[in-house]
PDB file of C-alpha atoms in Angstrom:
ATOM      1  CA  UNK A 142      -0.639 -14.936 -11.845  1.00  0.00           C
ATOM      2  CA  UNK A 143       2.809 -13.885 -12.908  1.00  0.00           C
ATOM      3  CA  UNK A 144       2.617 -10.868 -15.209  1.00  0.00           C
ATOM      4  CA  UNK A 145       5.713 -10.951 -17.400  1.00  0.00           C
ATOM      5  CA  UNK A 146       6.659  -7.691 -19.094  1.00  0.00           C
ATOM      6  CA  UNK A 147       7.586  -8.202 -22.723  1.00  0.00           C
ATOM      7  CA  UNK A 148      11.329  -7.923 -23.371  1.00  0.00           C
ATOM      8  CA  UNK A 149      11.110  -4.461 -24.900  1.00  0.00           C
ATOM      9  CA  UNK A 150       9.508  -3.079 -21.720  1.00  0.00           C
ATOM     10  CA  UNK A 151      11.359  -4.851 -18.935  1.00  0.00           C
ATOM     11  CA  UNK A 152      13.133  -1.724 -17.695  1.00  0.00           C
ATOM     12  CA  UNK A 153      10.282  -0.924 -15.302  1.00  0.00           C
ATOM     13  CA  UNK A 154       7.773  -3.081 -13.491  1.00  0.00           C
ATOM     14  CA  UNK A 155       4.071  -2.565 -14.086  1.00  0.00           C
ATOM     15  CA  UNK A 156       3.648  -1.015 -10.659  1.00  0.00           C
ATOM     16  CA  UNK A 157       6.509   1.399 -11.381  1.00  0.00           C
ATOM     17  CA  UNK A 158       4.976   2.295 -14.749  1.00  0.00           C
ATOM     18  CA  UNK A 159       1.558   2.960 -13.185  1.00  0.00           C
ATOM     19  CA  UNK A 160       2.946   4.759 -10.137  1.00  0.00           C
ATOM     20  CA  UNK A 161       0.428   7.596  -9.601  1.00  0.00           C
ATOM     21  CA  UNK A 162       3.259  10.005  -8.764  1.00  0.00           C
ATOM     22  CA  UNK A 163       4.568   9.628 -12.322  1.00  0.00           C
ATOM     23  CA  UNK A 164       1.288  10.639 -13.977  1.00  0.00           C
ATOM     24  CA  UNK A 165      -0.244  14.126 -14.299  1.00  0.00           C
ATOM     25  CA  UNK A 166      -2.794  14.885 -11.577  1.00  0.00           C
ATOM     26  CA  UNK A 167      -5.762  14.668 -13.973  1.00  0.00           C
ATOM     27  CA  UNK A 168      -4.789  11.009 -14.608  1.00  0.00           C
ATOM     28  CA  UNK A 169      -4.321  10.135 -10.926  1.00  0.00           C
ATOM     29  CA  UNK A 170      -7.254   7.703 -10.595  1.00  0.00           C
ATOM     30  CA  UNK A 171      -6.271   5.712 -13.714  1.00  0.00           C
ATOM     31  CA  UNK A 172      -2.840   4.620 -12.438  1.00  0.00           C
ATOM     32  CA  UNK A 173      -4.271   3.887  -8.989  1.00  0.00           C
ATOM     33  CA  UNK A 174      -6.915   1.632 -10.538  1.00  0.00           C
ATOM     34  CA  UNK A 175      -4.336  -0.123 -12.719  1.00  0.00           C
ATOM     35  CA  UNK A 176      -2.162  -0.803  -9.661  1.00  0.00           C
ATOM     36  CA  UNK A 177      -5.193  -2.259  -7.856  1.00  0.00           C
ATOM     37  CA  UNK A 178      -5.902  -4.498 -10.863  1.00  0.00           C
ATOM     38  CA  UNK A 179      -2.287  -5.669 -11.113  1.00  0.00           C
ATOM     39  CA  UNK A 180      -2.203  -6.554  -7.421  1.00  0.00           C
ATOM     40  CA  UNK A 181      -5.494  -8.425  -7.749  1.00  0.00           C
ATOM     41  CA  UNK A 182      -4.267 -10.380 -10.789  1.00  0.00           C
ATOM     42  CA  UNK A 183      -1.043 -11.342  -9.005  1.00  0.00           C
ATOM     43  CA  UNK A 184      -3.115 -13.138  -6.337  1.00  0.00           C
ATOM     44  CA  UNK A 185      -4.867 -15.404  -8.849  1.00  0.00           C
ATOM     45  CA  UNK A 186      -3.598 -18.905  -9.618  1.00  0.00           C
ATOM     46  CA  UNK A 187      -3.012 -18.919 -13.363  1.00  0.00           C
ATOM     47  CA  UNK A 188      -0.215 -19.645 -15.777  1.00  0.00           C
ATOM     48  CA  UNK A 189       2.168 -16.713 -16.441  1.00  0.00           C
ATOM     49  CA  UNK A 190       0.983 -14.163 -19.003  1.00  0.00           C
ATOM     50  CA  UNK A 191       2.966 -11.696 -21.101  1.00  0.00           C
ATOM     51  CA  UNK A 192       1.884  -8.066 -20.701  1.00  0.00           C
ATOM     52  CA  UNK A 193       2.805  -4.726 -22.169  1.00  0.00           C
ATOM     53  CA  UNK A 194       1.670  -1.146 -21.829  1.00  0.00           C
ATOM     54  CA  UNK A 195       0.641   1.328 -24.475  1.00  0.00           C
ATOM     55  CA  UNK A 196       0.175   4.708 -22.867  1.00  0.00           C
ATOM     56  CA  UNK A 197      -2.660   4.144 -20.379  1.00  0.00           C
ATOM     57  CA  UNK A 198      -3.646   0.684 -21.668  1.00  0.00           C
ATOM     58  CA  UNK A 199      -2.520  -2.634 -20.219  1.00  0.00           C
ATOM     59  CA  UNK A 200      -2.419  -5.428 -22.787  1.00  0.00           C
ATOM     60  CA  UNK A 201      -2.139  -9.198 -22.331  1.00  0.00           C
ATOM     61  CA  UNK A 202      -0.640 -11.542 -24.888  1.00  0.00           C
ATOM     62  CA  UNK A 203       0.464 -15.149 -25.246  1.00  0.00           C
ATOM     63  CA  UNK A 204       3.988 -14.324 -26.425  1.00  0.00           C
ATOM     64  CA  UNK A 205       6.878 -11.945 -25.871  1.00  0.00           C
ATOM     65  CA  UNK A 206       5.665  -9.588 -28.596  1.00  0.00           C
ATOM     66  CA  UNK A 207       3.815  -6.277 -28.531  1.00  0.00           C
ATOM     67  CA  UNK A 208       2.286  -6.674 -32.004  1.00  0.00           C
ATOM     68  CA  UNK A 209      -0.454  -9.075 -30.968  1.00  0.00           C
ATOM     69  CA  UNK A 210      -2.790  -8.844 -27.992  1.00  0.00           C
ATOM     70  CA  UNK A 211      -5.531 -10.978 -26.537  1.00  0.00           C
ATOM     71  CA  UNK A 212      -6.971  -8.765 -23.781  1.00  0.00           C
ATOM     72  CA  UNK A 213      -6.782  -4.986 -23.451  1.00  0.00           C
ATOM     73  CA  UNK A 214      -7.619  -3.070 -20.260  1.00  0.00           C
ATOM     74  CA  UNK A 215      -8.142   0.653 -20.062  1.00  0.00           C
ATOM     75  CA  UNK A 216      -9.821   2.964 -17.588  1.00  0.00           C
ATOM     76  CA  UNK A 217     -12.780   4.931 -18.896  1.00  0.00           C
ATOM     77  CA  UNK A 218     -15.095   7.460 -17.298  1.00  0.00           C
ATOM     78  CA  UNK A 219     -18.878   7.331 -17.539  1.00  0.00           C
ATOM     79  CA  UNK A 220     -21.174   9.578 -15.520  1.00  0.00           C
ATOM     80  CA  UNK A 221     -18.183  10.906 -13.560  1.00  0.00           C
ATOM     81  CA  UNK A 222     -17.248   7.397 -12.394  1.00  0.00           C
ATOM     82  CA  UNK A 223     -14.238   5.363 -13.537  1.00  0.00           C
ATOM     83  CA  UNK A 224     -14.540   1.818 -14.858  1.00  0.00           C
ATOM     84  CA  UNK A 225     -12.233  -0.886 -16.129  1.00  0.00           C
ATOM     85  CA  UNK A 226     -13.018  -1.576 -19.772  1.00  0.00           C
ATOM     86  CA  UNK A 227     -11.829  -5.066 -20.702  1.00  0.00           C
ATOM     87  CA  UNK A 228     -11.700  -5.804 -24.432  1.00  0.00           C
ATOM     88  CA  UNK A 229     -11.052  -9.332 -25.709  1.00  0.00           C
ATOM     89  CA  UNK A 230      -9.807 -10.084 -29.239  1.00  0.00           C
ATOM     90  CA  UNK A 231     -12.336 -12.342 -30.908  1.00  0.00           C
ATOM     91  CA  UNK A 232     -13.367 -13.646 -34.321  1.00  0.00           C
ATOM     92  CA  UNK A 233     -16.288 -12.549 -36.449  1.00  0.00           C
ATOM     93  CA  UNK A 234     -18.937 -11.441 -36.165  1.00  0.00           C
ATOM     94  CA  UNK A 235     -17.854  -9.105 -33.332  1.00  0.00           C
ATOM     95  CA  UNK A 236     -14.039  -8.816 -33.559  1.00  0.00           C
ATOM     96  CA  UNK A 237     -14.030  -7.844 -29.882  1.00  0.00           C
ATOM     97  CA  UNK A 238     -15.903  -8.780 -26.730  1.00  0.00           C
ATOM     98  CA  UNK A 239     -16.118  -6.069 -24.076  1.00  0.00           C
ATOM     99  CA  UNK A 240     -16.883  -6.022 -20.350  1.00  0.00           C
ATOM    100  CA  UNK A 241     -16.925  -3.304 -17.700  1.00  0.00           C
ATOM    101  CA  UNK A 242     -16.352  -3.244 -13.944  1.00  0.00           C
ATOM    102  CA  UNK A 243     -15.598  -0.681 -11.268  1.00  0.00           C
ATOM    103  CA  UNK A 244     -14.078  -3.335  -8.987  1.00  0.00           C
ATOM    104  CA  UNK A 245     -10.485  -4.615  -9.470  1.00  0.00           C
ATOM    105  CA  UNK A 246     -11.383  -8.165  -8.386  1.00  0.00           C
ATOM    106  CA  UNK A 247     -14.285  -8.383 -10.845  1.00  0.00           C
ATOM    107  CA  UNK A 248     -12.088  -6.828 -13.536  1.00  0.00           C
ATOM    108  CA  UNK A 249      -9.471  -9.526 -12.829  1.00  0.00           C
ATOM    109  CA  UNK A 250     -12.135 -12.182 -13.356  1.00  0.00           C
ATOM    110  CA  UNK A 251     -13.037 -10.576 -16.684  1.00  0.00           C
ATOM    111  CA  UNK A 252      -9.368 -10.585 -17.730  1.00  0.00           C
ATOM    112  CA  UNK A 253      -9.032 -14.287 -16.860  1.00  0.00           C
ATOM    113  CA  UNK A 254     -12.272 -15.115 -18.680  1.00  0.00           C
ATOM    114  CA  UNK A 255     -11.086 -13.080 -21.643  1.00  0.00           C
ATOM    115  CA  UNK A 256      -7.773 -14.907 -21.802  1.00  0.00           C
ATOM    116  CA  UNK A 257      -9.635 -18.224 -21.929  1.00  0.00           C
ATOM    117  CA  UNK A 258     -11.658 -17.248 -25.030  1.00  0.00           C
ATOM    118  CA  UNK A 259      -9.369 -14.753 -26.785  1.00  0.00           C
ATOM    119  CA  UNK A 260      -8.318 -15.389 -30.339  1.00  0.00           C
ATOM    120  CA  UNK A 261      -4.558 -15.798 -30.690  1.00  0.00           C
ATOM    121  CA  UNK A 262      -2.460 -14.763 -33.650  1.00  0.00           C
ATOM    122  CA  UNK A 263      -4.755 -12.209 -35.248  1.00  0.00           C
ATOM    123  CA  UNK A 264      -2.144  -9.427 -35.034  1.00  0.00           C
ATOM    124  CA  UNK A 265      -4.649  -7.124 -33.458  1.00  0.00           C
ATOM    125  CA  UNK A 266      -3.974  -3.432 -33.697  1.00  0.00           C
ATOM    126  CA  UNK A 267      -4.631  -1.625 -30.422  1.00  0.00           C
ATOM    127  CA  UNK A 268      -7.322   0.551 -32.011  1.00  0.00           C
ATOM    128  CA  UNK A 269      -8.555  -1.409 -35.041  1.00  0.00           C
ATOM    129  CA  UNK A 270      -8.568  -4.971 -36.246  1.00  0.00           C
ATOM    130  CA  UNK A 271      -6.021  -5.547 -38.984  1.00  0.00           C
ATOM    131  CA  UNK A 272      -7.958  -8.174 -40.939  1.00  0.00           C
TER     132      UNK A 272
END
């Protein structure tokens, strides 16, 4: 899958952005996991997808625009273990569908599944739905 950075963020590649050397040491595992996910996604046969970053989140969208997202990936910690949290923009009654994985290949599958069911054009805010 080709991950196309939106125009406003094309100065660095995703792997450059998530380079662990560029992040504070307490964040070290997050950028490593994101790099593993990116590399896994790049091996999958799929149409190109627009992506952008917002701090530690990686967001997928259907257009060259950061104001609307379909799938959001962030790294969370539970019980001292890190997981990929994949959130998919969806209609009522849930607004979002969420999955978790500690494996980059499984997380890639969740991203692909999420892209296939995500609602487009809802102008989703990264933190809240803007209904």
